[in-house]
GROMACS .gro file of C-alpha atoms in nm:
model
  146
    1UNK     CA    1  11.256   8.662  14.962
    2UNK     CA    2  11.274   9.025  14.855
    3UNK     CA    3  11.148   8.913  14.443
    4UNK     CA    4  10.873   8.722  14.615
    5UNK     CA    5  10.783   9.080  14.811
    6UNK     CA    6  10.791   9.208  14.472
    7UNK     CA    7  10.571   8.985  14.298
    8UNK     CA    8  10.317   8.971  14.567
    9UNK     CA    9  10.288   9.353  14.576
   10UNK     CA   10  10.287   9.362  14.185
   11UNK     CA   11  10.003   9.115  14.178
   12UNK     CA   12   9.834   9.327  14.425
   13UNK     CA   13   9.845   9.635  14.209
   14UNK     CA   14   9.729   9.456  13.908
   15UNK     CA   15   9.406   9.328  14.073
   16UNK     CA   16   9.341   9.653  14.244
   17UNK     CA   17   9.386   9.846  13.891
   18UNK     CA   18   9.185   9.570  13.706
   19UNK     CA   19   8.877   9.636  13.990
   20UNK     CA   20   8.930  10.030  13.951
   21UNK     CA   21   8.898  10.023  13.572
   22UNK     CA   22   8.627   9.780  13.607
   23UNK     CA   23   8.405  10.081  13.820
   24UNK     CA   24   8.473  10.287  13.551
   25UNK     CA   25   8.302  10.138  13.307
   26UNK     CA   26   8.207  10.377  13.023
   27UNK     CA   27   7.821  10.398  12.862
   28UNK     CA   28   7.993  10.306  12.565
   29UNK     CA   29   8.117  10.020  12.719
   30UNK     CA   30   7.804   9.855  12.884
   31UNK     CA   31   7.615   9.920  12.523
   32UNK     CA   32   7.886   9.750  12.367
   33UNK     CA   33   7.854   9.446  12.562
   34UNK     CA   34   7.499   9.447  12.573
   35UNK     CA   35   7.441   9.428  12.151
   36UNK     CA   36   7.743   9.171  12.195
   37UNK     CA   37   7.526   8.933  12.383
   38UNK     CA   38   7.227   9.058  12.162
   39UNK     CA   39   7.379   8.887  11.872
   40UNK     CA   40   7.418   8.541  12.050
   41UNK     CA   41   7.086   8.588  12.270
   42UNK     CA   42   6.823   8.840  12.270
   43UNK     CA   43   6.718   8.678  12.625
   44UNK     CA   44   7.114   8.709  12.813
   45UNK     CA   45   7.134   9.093  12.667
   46UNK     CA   46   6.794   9.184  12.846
   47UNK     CA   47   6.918   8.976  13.170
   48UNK     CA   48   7.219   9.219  13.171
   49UNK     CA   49   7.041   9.499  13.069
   50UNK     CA   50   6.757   9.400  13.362
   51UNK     CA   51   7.027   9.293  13.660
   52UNK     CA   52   6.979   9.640  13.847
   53UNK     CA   53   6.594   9.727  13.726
   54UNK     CA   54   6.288   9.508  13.921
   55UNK     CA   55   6.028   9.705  13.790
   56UNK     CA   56   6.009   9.894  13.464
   57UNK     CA   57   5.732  10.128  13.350
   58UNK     CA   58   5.465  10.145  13.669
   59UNK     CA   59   5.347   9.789  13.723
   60UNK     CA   60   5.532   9.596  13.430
   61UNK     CA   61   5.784   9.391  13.564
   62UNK     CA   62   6.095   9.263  13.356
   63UNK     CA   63   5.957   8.920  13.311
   64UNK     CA   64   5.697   9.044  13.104
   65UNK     CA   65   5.868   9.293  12.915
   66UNK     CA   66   6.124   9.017  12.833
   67UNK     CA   67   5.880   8.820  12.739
   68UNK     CA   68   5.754   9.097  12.517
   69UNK     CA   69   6.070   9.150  12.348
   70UNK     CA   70   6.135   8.776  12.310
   71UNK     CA   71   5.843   8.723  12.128
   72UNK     CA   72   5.906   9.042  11.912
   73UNK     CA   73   6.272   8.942  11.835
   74UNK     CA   74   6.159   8.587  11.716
   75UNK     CA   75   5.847   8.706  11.460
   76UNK     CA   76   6.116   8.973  11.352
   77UNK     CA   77   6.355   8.791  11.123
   78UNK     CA   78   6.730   8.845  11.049
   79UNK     CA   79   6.918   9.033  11.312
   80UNK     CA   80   7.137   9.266  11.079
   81UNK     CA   81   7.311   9.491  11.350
   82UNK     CA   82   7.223   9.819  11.570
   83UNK     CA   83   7.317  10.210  11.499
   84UNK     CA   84   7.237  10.480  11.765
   85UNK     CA   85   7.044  10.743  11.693
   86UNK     CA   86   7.012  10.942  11.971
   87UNK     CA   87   7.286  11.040  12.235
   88UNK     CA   88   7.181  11.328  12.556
   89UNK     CA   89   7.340  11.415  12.872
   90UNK     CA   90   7.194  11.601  13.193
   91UNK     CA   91   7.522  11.705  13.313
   92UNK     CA   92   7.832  11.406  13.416
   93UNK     CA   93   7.602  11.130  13.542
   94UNK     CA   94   7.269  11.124  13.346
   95UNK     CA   95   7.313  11.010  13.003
   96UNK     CA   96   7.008  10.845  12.748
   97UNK     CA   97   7.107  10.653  12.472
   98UNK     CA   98   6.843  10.517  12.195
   99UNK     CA   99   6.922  10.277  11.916
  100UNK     CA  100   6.787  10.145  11.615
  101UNK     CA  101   6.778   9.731  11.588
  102UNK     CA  102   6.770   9.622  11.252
  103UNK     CA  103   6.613   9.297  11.202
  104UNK     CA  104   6.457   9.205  10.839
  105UNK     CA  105   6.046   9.265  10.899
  106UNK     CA  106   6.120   9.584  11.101
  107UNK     CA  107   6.315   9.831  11.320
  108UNK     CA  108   6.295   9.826  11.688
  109UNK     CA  109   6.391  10.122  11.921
  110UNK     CA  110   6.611  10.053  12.211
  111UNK     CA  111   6.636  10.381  12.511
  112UNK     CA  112   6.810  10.363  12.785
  113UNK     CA  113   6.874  10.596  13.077
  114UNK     CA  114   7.213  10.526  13.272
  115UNK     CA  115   7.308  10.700  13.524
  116UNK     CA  116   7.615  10.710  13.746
  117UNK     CA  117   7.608  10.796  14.115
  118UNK     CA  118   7.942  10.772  14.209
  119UNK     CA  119   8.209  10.616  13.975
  120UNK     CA  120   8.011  10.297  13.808
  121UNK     CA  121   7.778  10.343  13.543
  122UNK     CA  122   7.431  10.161  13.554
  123UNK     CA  123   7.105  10.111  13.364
  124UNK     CA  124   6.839  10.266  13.554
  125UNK     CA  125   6.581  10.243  13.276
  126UNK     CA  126   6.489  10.137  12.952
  127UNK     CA  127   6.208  10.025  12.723
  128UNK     CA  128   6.165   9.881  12.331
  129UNK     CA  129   5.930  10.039  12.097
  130UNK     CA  130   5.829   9.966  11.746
  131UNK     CA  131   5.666  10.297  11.741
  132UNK     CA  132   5.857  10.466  11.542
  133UNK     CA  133   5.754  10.435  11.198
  134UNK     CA  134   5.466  10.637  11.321
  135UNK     CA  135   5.654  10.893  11.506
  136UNK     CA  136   5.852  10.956  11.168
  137UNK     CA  137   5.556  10.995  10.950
  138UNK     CA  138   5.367  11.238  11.189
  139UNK     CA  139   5.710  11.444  11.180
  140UNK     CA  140   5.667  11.456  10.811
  141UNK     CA  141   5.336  11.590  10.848
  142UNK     CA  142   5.406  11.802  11.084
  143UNK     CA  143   5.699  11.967  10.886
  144UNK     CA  144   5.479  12.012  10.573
  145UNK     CA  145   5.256  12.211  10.748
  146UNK     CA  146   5.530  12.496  10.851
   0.00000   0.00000   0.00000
């Protein structure tokens, strides 16, 4: 009786650990698992991306924008991988992350914005640009003239 007391109590200590680490999920984490399901399917990465945003940038909602980035992923070509480029914090629980995609035709920018109001990360925001090419060059410019 007492080793079934045991085992009970030590199964209830592993689940509750298992849920704790689980609300600590690290940025890192919930990027990692995101260009995880990016390399099987462009459309489940933006559903898990998307499951706490409704509406992204004013009136678009995330139906279009996935059907945006759907359409972009496809005329793209090879998939060959991610890097991040930019990392910034606004103290413990604002953090933005950008990353470059890498397909074959061209480069895609990823931001995000999580943010963490108690002890779970979450995506709050994010968009996909292919903007910047442009932004690079006019940087160029821009330094040449200083």
């Amino acid at each position: 009786m007492k080793r079934q007391i045991n085992l009970v109590v030590l199964i209830m200590l592993i689940l509750l650990s298992s849920n704790s680490l689980k609300a600590q999920t690290t940025t890192d984490e919930i990027i990692d698992e995101y260009f995880k399901l990016y390399e099987k399917s462009p459309e489940e990465a933006f559903d898990f991306l998307s499951k706490d945003i409704k509406v992204i940038r004013g009136q678009e909602t995330t139906e279009n924008l996935k059907k945006q980035i759907l359409f972009a992923a496809n005329q793209s070509g090879v998939y060959y991988g991610y890097e991040k480029i930019i990392e910034k914090s606004l103290g413990n629980s604002l953090k933005l992350l950008s990353f470059l995609i890498k397909y074959e035709k061209e480069v895609v920018r990823l931001t995000t914005i999580l943010y963490k109001p108690a002890d779970k990360w979450k995506v709050i925001e994010y968009h996909f640009d292919v903007s910047l090419l442009k932004e690079l060059k006019e940087s160029a410019n821009l330094n040449s003239l200083q």
